[in-house]
mmCIF file of C-alpha atoms in Angstrom:
data_model
loop_
_atom_site.group_PDB
_atom_site.id
_atom_site.type_symbol
_atom_site.label_atom_id
_atom_site.label_comp_id
_atom_site.label_asym_id
_atom_site.label_seq_id
_atom_site.Cartn_x
_atom_site.Cartn_y
_atom_site.Cartn_z
ATOM 1 C CA UNK A 1 -65.916 -8.079 64.152
ATOM 2 C CA UNK A 2 -68.923 -6.710 65.598
ATOM 3 C CA UNK A 3 -68.249 -6.774 69.237
ATOM 4 C CA UNK A 4 -68.555 -3.889 71.415
ATOM 5 C CA UNK A 5 -65.883 -3.516 74.012
ATOM 6 C CA UNK A 6 -66.281 -1.294 77.268
ATOM 7 C CA UNK A 7 -63.507 -0.200 79.294
ATOM 8 C CA UNK A 8 -63.687 -0.241 82.875
ATOM 9 C CA UNK A 9 -61.453 1.910 85.096
ATOM 10 C CA UNK A 10 -60.922 2.302 89.177
ATOM 11 C CA UNK A 11 -61.320 -1.509 90.037
ATOM 12 C CA UNK A 12 -59.641 -2.551 93.373
ATOM 13 C CA UNK A 13 -56.792 -4.067 93.071
ATOM 14 C CA UNK A 14 -58.073 -7.473 94.520
ATOM 15 C CA UNK A 15 -60.613 -7.860 91.717
ATOM 16 C CA UNK A 16 -60.454 -11.051 89.578
ATOM 17 C CA UNK A 17 -61.341 -11.610 86.036
ATOM 18 C CA UNK A 18 -64.203 -13.882 87.416
ATOM 19 C CA UNK A 19 -65.686 -10.787 89.308
ATOM 20 C CA UNK A 20 -65.807 -9.027 86.218
ATOM 21 C CA UNK A 21 -67.377 -11.977 84.416
ATOM 22 C CA UNK A 22 -70.286 -11.940 87.159
ATOM 23 C CA UNK A 23 -70.830 -8.459 87.230
ATOM 24 C CA UNK A 24 -71.059 -7.696 83.226
ATOM 25 C CA UNK A 25 -72.346 -10.891 82.464
ATOM 26 C CA UNK A 26 -75.549 -10.154 84.222
ATOM 27 C CA UNK A 27 -76.274 -7.723 81.139
ATOM 28 C CA UNK A 28 -75.366 -10.284 78.422
ATOM 29 C CA UNK A 29 -73.238 -12.661 76.690
ATOM 30 C CA UNK A 30 -69.446 -11.852 76.869
ATOM 31 C CA UNK A 31 -66.924 -12.648 74.217
ATOM 32 C CA UNK A 32 -63.765 -11.443 76.202
ATOM 33 C CA UNK A 33 -62.632 -10.051 79.439
ATOM 34 C CA UNK A 34 -59.272 -8.492 79.479
ATOM 35 C CA UNK A 35 -58.216 -7.758 83.160
ATOM 36 C CA UNK A 36 -54.561 -5.566 83.187
ATOM 37 C CA UNK A 37 -52.582 -7.115 85.828
ATOM 38 C CA UNK A 38 -49.213 -6.419 87.504
ATOM 39 C CA UNK A 39 -46.731 -9.114 86.315
ATOM 40 C CA UNK A 40 -44.769 -9.130 89.574
ATOM 41 C CA UNK A 41 -47.744 -9.276 91.795
ATOM 42 C CA UNK A 42 -50.511 -10.584 89.449
ATOM 43 C CA UNK A 43 -52.949 -8.030 91.408
ATOM 44 C CA UNK A 44 -55.144 -5.899 89.268
ATOM 45 C CA UNK A 45 -54.139 -2.759 87.869
ATOM 46 C CA UNK A 46 -57.223 -1.120 88.192
ATOM 47 C CA UNK A 47 -58.550 -1.669 84.472
ATOM 48 C CA UNK A 48 -60.104 -3.987 82.488
ATOM 49 C CA UNK A 49 -61.693 -4.256 78.858
ATOM 50 C CA UNK A 50 -65.090 -6.208 78.730
ATOM 51 C CA UNK A 51 -66.209 -7.291 75.600
ATOM 52 C CA UNK A 52 -69.895 -7.950 74.437
ATOM 53 C CA UNK A 53 -71.474 -9.266 71.752
ATOM 54 C CA UNK A 54 -74.093 -7.134 71.447
ATOM 55 C CA UNK A 55 -74.727 -3.461 71.605
ATOM 56 C CA UNK A 56 -77.611 -3.041 73.464
ATOM 57 C CA UNK A 57 -76.485 -5.175 76.061
ATOM 58 C CA UNK A 58 -72.982 -3.169 76.458
ATOM 59 C CA UNK A 59 -75.061 0.062 76.583
ATOM 60 C CA UNK A 60 -77.186 -1.414 79.391
ATOM 61 C CA UNK A 61 -74.409 -2.364 81.047
ATOM 62 C CA UNK A 62 -72.861 1.358 80.757
ATOM 63 C CA UNK A 63 -76.266 2.754 81.773
ATOM 64 C CA UNK A 64 -76.143 0.504 85.092
ATOM 65 C CA UNK A 65 -72.618 0.334 86.068
ATOM 66 C CA UNK A 66 -70.768 3.642 85.366
ATOM 67 C CA UNK A 67 -70.459 6.052 88.173
ATOM 68 C CA UNK A 68 -71.802 3.114 90.261
ATOM 69 C CA UNK A 69 -70.214 1.649 93.351
ATOM 70 C CA UNK A 70 -68.397 -1.677 93.623
ATOM 71 C CA UNK A 71 -66.003 -3.168 96.105
ATOM 72 C CA UNK A 72 -65.716 0.539 97.786
ATOM 73 C CA UNK A 73 -64.801 2.239 94.717
ATOM 74 C CA UNK A 74 -66.904 4.363 92.101
ATOM 75 C CA UNK A 75 -66.534 2.376 88.489
ATOM 76 C CA UNK A 76 -66.151 4.292 85.166
ATOM 77 C CA UNK A 77 -67.452 2.296 82.529
ATOM 78 C CA UNK A 78 -67.647 3.407 78.835
ATOM 79 C CA UNK A 79 -67.028 2.216 75.347
ATOM 80 C CA UNK A 80 -63.487 1.831 74.575
ATOM 81 C CA UNK A 81 -61.829 3.943 71.997
ATOM 82 C CA UNK A 82 -61.493 1.963 68.773
ATOM 83 C CA UNK A 83 -57.959 0.748 68.290
ATOM 84 C CA UNK A 84 -56.392 2.854 65.562
ATOM 85 C CA UNK A 85 -54.435 0.515 63.132
#
């Protein structure tokens, strides 16, 4: 469908899905948040995918959050590469 997914990297290992909902939800309605976690420790592996319903909201999130400090780290936020089928 027409959804717009961002890849977020350089997250700290104690970030939670709820933090991402709060951070990215400020820019628009999210359809999905996926935080990669270590299966053993359940801690963040430092990257996530955040999906917006609207492209302009995803673009605004990139503009405001890419290369910005969060939790003592500098976030990298960009459009995810489309999955190859």
